[in-house]
mmCIF file of C-alpha atoms in Angstrom:
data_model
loop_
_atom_site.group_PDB
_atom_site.id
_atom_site.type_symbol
_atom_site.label_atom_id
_atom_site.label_comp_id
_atom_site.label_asym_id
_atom_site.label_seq_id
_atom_site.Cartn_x
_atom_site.Cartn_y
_atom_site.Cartn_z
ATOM 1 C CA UNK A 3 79.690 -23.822 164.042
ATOM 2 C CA UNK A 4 79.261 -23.324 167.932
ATOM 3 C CA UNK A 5 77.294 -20.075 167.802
ATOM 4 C CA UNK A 6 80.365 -18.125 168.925
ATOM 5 C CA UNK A 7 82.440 -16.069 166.456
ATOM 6 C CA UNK A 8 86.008 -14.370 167.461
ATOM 7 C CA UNK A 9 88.150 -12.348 164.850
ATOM 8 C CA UNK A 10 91.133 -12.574 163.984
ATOM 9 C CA UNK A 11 92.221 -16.044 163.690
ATOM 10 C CA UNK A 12 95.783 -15.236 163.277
ATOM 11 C CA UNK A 13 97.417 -11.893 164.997
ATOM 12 C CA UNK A 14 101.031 -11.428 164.898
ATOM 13 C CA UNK A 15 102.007 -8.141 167.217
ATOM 14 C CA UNK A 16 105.110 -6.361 167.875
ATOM 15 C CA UNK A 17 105.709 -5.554 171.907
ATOM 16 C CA UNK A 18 104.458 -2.054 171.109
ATOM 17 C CA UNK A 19 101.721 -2.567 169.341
ATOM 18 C CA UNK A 20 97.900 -2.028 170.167
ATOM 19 C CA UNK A 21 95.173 -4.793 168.793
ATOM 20 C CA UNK A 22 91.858 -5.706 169.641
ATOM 21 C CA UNK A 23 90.422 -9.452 169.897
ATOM 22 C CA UNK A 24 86.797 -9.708 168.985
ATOM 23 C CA UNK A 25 83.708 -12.108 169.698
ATOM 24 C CA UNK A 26 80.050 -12.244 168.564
ATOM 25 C CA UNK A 27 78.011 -14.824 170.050
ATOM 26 C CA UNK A 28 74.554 -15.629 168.742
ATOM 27 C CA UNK A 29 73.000 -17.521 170.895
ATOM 28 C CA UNK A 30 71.460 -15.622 173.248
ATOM 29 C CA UNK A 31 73.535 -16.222 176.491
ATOM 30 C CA UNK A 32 74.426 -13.829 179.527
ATOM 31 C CA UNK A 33 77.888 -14.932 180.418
ATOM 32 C CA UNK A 34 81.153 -14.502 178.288
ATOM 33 C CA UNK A 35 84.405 -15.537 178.972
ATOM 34 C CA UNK A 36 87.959 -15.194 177.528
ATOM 35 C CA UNK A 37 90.553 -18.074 178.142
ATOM 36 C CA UNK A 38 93.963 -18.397 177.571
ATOM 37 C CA UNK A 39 95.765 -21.671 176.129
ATOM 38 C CA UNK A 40 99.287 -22.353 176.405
ATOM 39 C CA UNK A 41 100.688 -25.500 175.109
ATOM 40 C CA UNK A 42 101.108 -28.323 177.604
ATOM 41 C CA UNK A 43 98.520 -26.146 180.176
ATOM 42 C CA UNK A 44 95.702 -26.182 181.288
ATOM 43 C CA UNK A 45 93.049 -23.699 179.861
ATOM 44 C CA UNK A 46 93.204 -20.397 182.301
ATOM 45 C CA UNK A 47 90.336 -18.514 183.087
ATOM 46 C CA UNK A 48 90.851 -14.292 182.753
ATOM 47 C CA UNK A 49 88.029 -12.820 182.163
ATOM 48 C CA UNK A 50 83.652 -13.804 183.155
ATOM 49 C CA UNK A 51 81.452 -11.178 182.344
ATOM 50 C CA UNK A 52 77.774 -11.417 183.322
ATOM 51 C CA UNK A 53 74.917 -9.477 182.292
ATOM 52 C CA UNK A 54 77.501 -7.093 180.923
ATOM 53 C CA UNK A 55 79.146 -7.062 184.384
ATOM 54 C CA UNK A 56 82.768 -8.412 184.668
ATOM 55 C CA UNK A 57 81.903 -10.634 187.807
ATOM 56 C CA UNK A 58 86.166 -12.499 187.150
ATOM 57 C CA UNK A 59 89.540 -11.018 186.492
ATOM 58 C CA UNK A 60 91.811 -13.881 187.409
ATOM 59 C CA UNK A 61 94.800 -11.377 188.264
ATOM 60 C CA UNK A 62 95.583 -10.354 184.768
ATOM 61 C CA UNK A 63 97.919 -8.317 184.074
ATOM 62 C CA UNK A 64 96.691 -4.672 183.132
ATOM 63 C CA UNK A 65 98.137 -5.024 179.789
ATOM 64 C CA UNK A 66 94.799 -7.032 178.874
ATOM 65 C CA UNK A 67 91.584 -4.991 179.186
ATOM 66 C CA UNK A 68 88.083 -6.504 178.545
ATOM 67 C CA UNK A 69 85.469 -4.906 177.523
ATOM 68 C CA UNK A 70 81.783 -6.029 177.430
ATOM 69 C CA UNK A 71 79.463 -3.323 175.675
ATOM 70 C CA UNK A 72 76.730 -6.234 175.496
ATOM 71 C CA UNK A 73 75.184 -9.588 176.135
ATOM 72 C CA UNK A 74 76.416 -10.275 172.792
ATOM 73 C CA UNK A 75 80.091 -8.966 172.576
ATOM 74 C CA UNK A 76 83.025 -9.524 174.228
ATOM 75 C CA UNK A 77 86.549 -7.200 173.171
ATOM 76 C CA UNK A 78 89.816 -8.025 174.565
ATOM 77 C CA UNK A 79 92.327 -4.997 173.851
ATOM 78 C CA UNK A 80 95.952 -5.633 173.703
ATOM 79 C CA UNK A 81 98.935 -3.523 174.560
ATOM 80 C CA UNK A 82 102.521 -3.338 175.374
ATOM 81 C CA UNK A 83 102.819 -7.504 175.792
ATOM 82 C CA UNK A 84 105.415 -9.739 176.350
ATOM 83 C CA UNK A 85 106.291 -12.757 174.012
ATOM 84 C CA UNK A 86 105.259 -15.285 176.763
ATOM 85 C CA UNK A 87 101.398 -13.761 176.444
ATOM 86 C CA UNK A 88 101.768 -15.873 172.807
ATOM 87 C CA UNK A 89 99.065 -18.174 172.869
ATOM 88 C CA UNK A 90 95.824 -19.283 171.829
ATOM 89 C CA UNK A 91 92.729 -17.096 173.431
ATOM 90 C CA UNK A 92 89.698 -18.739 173.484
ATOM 91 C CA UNK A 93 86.383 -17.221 174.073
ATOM 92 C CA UNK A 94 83.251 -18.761 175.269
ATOM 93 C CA UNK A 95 79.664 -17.585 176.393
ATOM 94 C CA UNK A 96 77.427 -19.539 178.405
ATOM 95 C CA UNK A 97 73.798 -19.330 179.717
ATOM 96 C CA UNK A 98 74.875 -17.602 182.563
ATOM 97 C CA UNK A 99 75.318 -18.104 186.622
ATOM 98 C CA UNK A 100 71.481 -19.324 188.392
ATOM 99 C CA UNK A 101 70.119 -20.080 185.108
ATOM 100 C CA UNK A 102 69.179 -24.076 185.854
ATOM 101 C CA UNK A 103 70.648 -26.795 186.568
ATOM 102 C CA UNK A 104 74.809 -26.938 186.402
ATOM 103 C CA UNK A 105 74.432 -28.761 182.904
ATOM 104 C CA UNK A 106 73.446 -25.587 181.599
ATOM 105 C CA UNK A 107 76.879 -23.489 182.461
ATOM 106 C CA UNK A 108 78.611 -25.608 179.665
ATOM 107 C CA UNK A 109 80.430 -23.087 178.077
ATOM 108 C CA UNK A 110 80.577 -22.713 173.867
ATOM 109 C CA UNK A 111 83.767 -21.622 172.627
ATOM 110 C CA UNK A 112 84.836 -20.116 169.274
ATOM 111 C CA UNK A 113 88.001 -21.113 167.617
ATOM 112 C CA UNK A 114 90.091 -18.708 169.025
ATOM 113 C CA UNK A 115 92.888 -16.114 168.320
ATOM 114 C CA UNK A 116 96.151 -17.091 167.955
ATOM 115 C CA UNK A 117 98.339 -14.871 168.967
ATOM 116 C CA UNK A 118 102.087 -14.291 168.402
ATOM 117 C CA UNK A 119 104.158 -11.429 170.203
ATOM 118 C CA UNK A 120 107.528 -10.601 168.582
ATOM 119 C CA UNK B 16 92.232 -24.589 194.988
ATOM 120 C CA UNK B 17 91.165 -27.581 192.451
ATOM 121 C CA UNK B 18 93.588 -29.692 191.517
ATOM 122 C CA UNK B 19 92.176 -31.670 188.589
ATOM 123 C CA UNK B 20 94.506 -34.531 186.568
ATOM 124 C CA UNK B 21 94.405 -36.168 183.632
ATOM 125 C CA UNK B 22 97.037 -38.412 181.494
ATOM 126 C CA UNK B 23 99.251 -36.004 178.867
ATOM 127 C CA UNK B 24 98.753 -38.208 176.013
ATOM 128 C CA UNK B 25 97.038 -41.851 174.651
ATOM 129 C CA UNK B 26 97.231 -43.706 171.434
ATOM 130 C CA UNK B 27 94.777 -46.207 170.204
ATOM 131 C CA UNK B 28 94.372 -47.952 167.289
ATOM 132 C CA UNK B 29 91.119 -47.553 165.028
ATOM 133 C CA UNK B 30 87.966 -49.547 165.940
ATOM 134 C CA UNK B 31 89.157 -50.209 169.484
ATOM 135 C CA UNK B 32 88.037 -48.854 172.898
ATOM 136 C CA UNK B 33 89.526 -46.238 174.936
ATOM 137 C CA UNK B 34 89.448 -44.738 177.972
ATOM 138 C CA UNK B 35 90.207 -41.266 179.801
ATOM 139 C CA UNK B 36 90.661 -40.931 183.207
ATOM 140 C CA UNK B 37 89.800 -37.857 185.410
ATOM 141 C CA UNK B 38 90.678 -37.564 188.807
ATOM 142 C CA UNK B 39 89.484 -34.361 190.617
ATOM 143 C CA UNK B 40 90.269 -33.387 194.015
ATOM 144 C CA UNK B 41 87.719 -30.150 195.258
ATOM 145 C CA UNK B 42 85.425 -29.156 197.852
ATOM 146 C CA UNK B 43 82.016 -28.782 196.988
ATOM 147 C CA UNK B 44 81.412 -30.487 193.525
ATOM 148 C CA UNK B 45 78.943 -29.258 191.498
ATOM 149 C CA UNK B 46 79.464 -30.943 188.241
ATOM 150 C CA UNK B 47 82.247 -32.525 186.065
ATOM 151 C CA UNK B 48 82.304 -31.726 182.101
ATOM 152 C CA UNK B 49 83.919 -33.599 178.924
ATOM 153 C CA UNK B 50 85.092 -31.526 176.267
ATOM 154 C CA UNK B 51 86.794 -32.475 172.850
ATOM 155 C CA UNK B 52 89.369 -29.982 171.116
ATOM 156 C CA UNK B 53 90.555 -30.727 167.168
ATOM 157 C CA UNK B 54 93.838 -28.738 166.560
ATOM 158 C CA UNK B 55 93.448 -25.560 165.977
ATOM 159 C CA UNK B 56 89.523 -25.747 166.789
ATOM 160 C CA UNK B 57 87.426 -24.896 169.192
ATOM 161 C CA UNK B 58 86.898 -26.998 172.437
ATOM 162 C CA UNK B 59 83.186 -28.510 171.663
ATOM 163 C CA UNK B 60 80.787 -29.960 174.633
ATOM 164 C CA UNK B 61 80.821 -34.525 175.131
ATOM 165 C CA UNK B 62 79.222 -34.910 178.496
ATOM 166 C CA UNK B 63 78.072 -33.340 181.727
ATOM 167 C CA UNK B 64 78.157 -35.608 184.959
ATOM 168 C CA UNK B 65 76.566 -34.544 188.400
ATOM 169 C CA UNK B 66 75.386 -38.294 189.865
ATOM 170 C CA UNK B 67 77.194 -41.208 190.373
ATOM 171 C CA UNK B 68 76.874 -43.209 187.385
ATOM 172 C CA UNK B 69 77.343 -44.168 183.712
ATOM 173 C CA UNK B 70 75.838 -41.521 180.631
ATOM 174 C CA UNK B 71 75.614 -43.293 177.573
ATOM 175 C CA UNK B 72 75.971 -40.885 174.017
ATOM 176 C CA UNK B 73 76.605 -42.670 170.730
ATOM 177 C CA UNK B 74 79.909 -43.744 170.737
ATOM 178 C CA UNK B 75 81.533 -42.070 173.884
ATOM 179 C CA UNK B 76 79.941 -42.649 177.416
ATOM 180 C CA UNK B 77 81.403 -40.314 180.454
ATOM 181 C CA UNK B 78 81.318 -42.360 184.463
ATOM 182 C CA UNK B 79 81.578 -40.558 187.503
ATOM 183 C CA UNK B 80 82.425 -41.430 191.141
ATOM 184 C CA UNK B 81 82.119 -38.617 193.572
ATOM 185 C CA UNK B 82 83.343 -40.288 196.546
ATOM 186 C CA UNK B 83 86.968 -41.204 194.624
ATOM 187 C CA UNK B 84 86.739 -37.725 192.747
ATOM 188 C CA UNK B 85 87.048 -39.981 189.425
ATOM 189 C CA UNK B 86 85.807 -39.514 186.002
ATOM 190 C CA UNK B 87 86.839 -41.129 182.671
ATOM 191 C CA UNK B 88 85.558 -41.143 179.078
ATOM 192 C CA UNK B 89 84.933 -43.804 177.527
ATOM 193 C CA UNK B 90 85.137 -43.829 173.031
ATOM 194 C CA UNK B 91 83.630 -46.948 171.220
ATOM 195 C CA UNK B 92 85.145 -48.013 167.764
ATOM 196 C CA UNK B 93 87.435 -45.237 167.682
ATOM 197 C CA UNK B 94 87.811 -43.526 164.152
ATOM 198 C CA UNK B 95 90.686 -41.503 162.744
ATOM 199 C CA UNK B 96 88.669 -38.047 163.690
ATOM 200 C CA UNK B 97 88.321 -39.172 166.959
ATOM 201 C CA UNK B 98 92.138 -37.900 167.313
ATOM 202 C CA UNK B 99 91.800 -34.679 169.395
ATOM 203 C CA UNK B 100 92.449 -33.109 172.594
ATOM 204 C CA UNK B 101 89.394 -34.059 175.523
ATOM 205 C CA UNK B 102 89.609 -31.777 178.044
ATOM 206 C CA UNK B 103 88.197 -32.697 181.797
ATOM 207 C CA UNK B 104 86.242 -29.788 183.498
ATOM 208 C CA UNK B 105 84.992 -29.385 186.931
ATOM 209 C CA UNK B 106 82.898 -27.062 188.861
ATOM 210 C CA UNK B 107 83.075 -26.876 192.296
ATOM 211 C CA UNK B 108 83.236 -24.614 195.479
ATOM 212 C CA UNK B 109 79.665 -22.391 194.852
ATOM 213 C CA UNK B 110 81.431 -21.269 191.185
ATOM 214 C CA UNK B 111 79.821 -21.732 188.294
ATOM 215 C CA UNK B 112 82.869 -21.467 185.964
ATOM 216 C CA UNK B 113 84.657 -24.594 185.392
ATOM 217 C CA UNK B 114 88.490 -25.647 185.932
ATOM 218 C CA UNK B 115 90.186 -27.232 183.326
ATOM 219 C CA UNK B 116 93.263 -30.158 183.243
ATOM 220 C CA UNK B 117 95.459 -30.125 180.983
ATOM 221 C CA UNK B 118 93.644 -32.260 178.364
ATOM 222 C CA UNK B 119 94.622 -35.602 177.056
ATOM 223 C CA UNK B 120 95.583 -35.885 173.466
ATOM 224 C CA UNK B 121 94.210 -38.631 171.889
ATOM 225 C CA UNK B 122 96.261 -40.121 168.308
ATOM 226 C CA UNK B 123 94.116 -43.197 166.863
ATOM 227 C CA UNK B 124 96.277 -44.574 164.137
ATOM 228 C CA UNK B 125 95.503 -47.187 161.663
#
């Protein structure tokens, strides 16, 4: 248990569809994150919110949109994708940006989403 | 840009010694973590480096060299659950987000 919750586990979408990722963390932290992971790549950075302020959007496409209505939750909304957006989205949460030294931006994940678009 | 690499895949046989490497080319390092990832899991926190030098945990110790931009992890009597994906981090260039590799998957068999 890493402190950091995300729901569903499994989500299998048509191209037209609209869903919602979710994640809780618990652990008292400022910054969230989502990642995506693709097999055989390296984890990609989309999405940093701080302090409830998105502070990174690593030129996603609009067809992702955060949203951070807390410290404590993170949403990614879904709609219209493309079967190569199947993949495994990770979200994290760490202390947060000036918060200490740079041990303390280790980032705690939750198991993810994985997601399939038909 | 950082360009961080890191071998695709290892195999090892239980009770033995193994070791990731992590080579890291950046401007303005800041920090390199370890992470391990079990299928279908999430990615859990091994190490943080920011000085030269070898930090000892348990079973798995993490090295750094700035000056070659070089990292490895290092797993001592290697059990079956050691078998997992360890992803190399890095944070450089005034962020404080880290860059992933690719991750090395790690099978210890028998």
């Amino acid at each position: 248990e890493t402190g950091v919750t995300q729901t569903p586990r499994h989500l299998v979408m048509g191209m037209t569809n609209k869903k919602s990722l979710k994640c809780e963390q618990h652990l008292g932290h400022n910054a969230m994150y989502w990642y995506k992971q693709s097999a055989k790549k390296p984890l990609e950075l989309m999405f940093v919110y701080n302090f409830k302020e998105q502070t990174e959007n690593n030129s996603v496409p609009s067809r992702f949109s955060p949203e951070c209505p807390n410290s404590s939750h993170l949403f990614l909304h879904l709609h219209t994708l493309q079967p190569e957006d199947s993949a495994l989205y990770l979200c994290a949460s760490s202390q947060g940006p000036g918060q200490g030294q740079g041990a303390n931006e280790k980032l705690f994940f939750g198991s993810g989403t994985q997601l399939s678009v038909l | 840009g950082q360009n961080i690499d890191q071998p695709t895949e290892m195999t090892a046989t239980e009770g033995a010694i193994v070791q990731i490497n992590c080579t890291y080319q950046t401007s303005g390092f800041n920090g390199l973590f370890w992470y391990q990832q079990h299928a279908g899991e999430a990615p859990t926190f091994l190490s943080y480096n920011v000085l030269d030098g070898l930090e000892e945990k348990g079973r798995f110790s993490s090295f750094l060299s700035r000056s070659k931009g070089y990292s490895y992890l290092l797993l001592k009597e290697l059990q079956m659950k050691d078998s997992a994906s360890y992803l190399c981090a890095v944070i450089a260039g005034g962020s404080y987000i880290p860059t992933f590799g690719r991750g090395t998957s790690l099978i210890v068999h028998p």
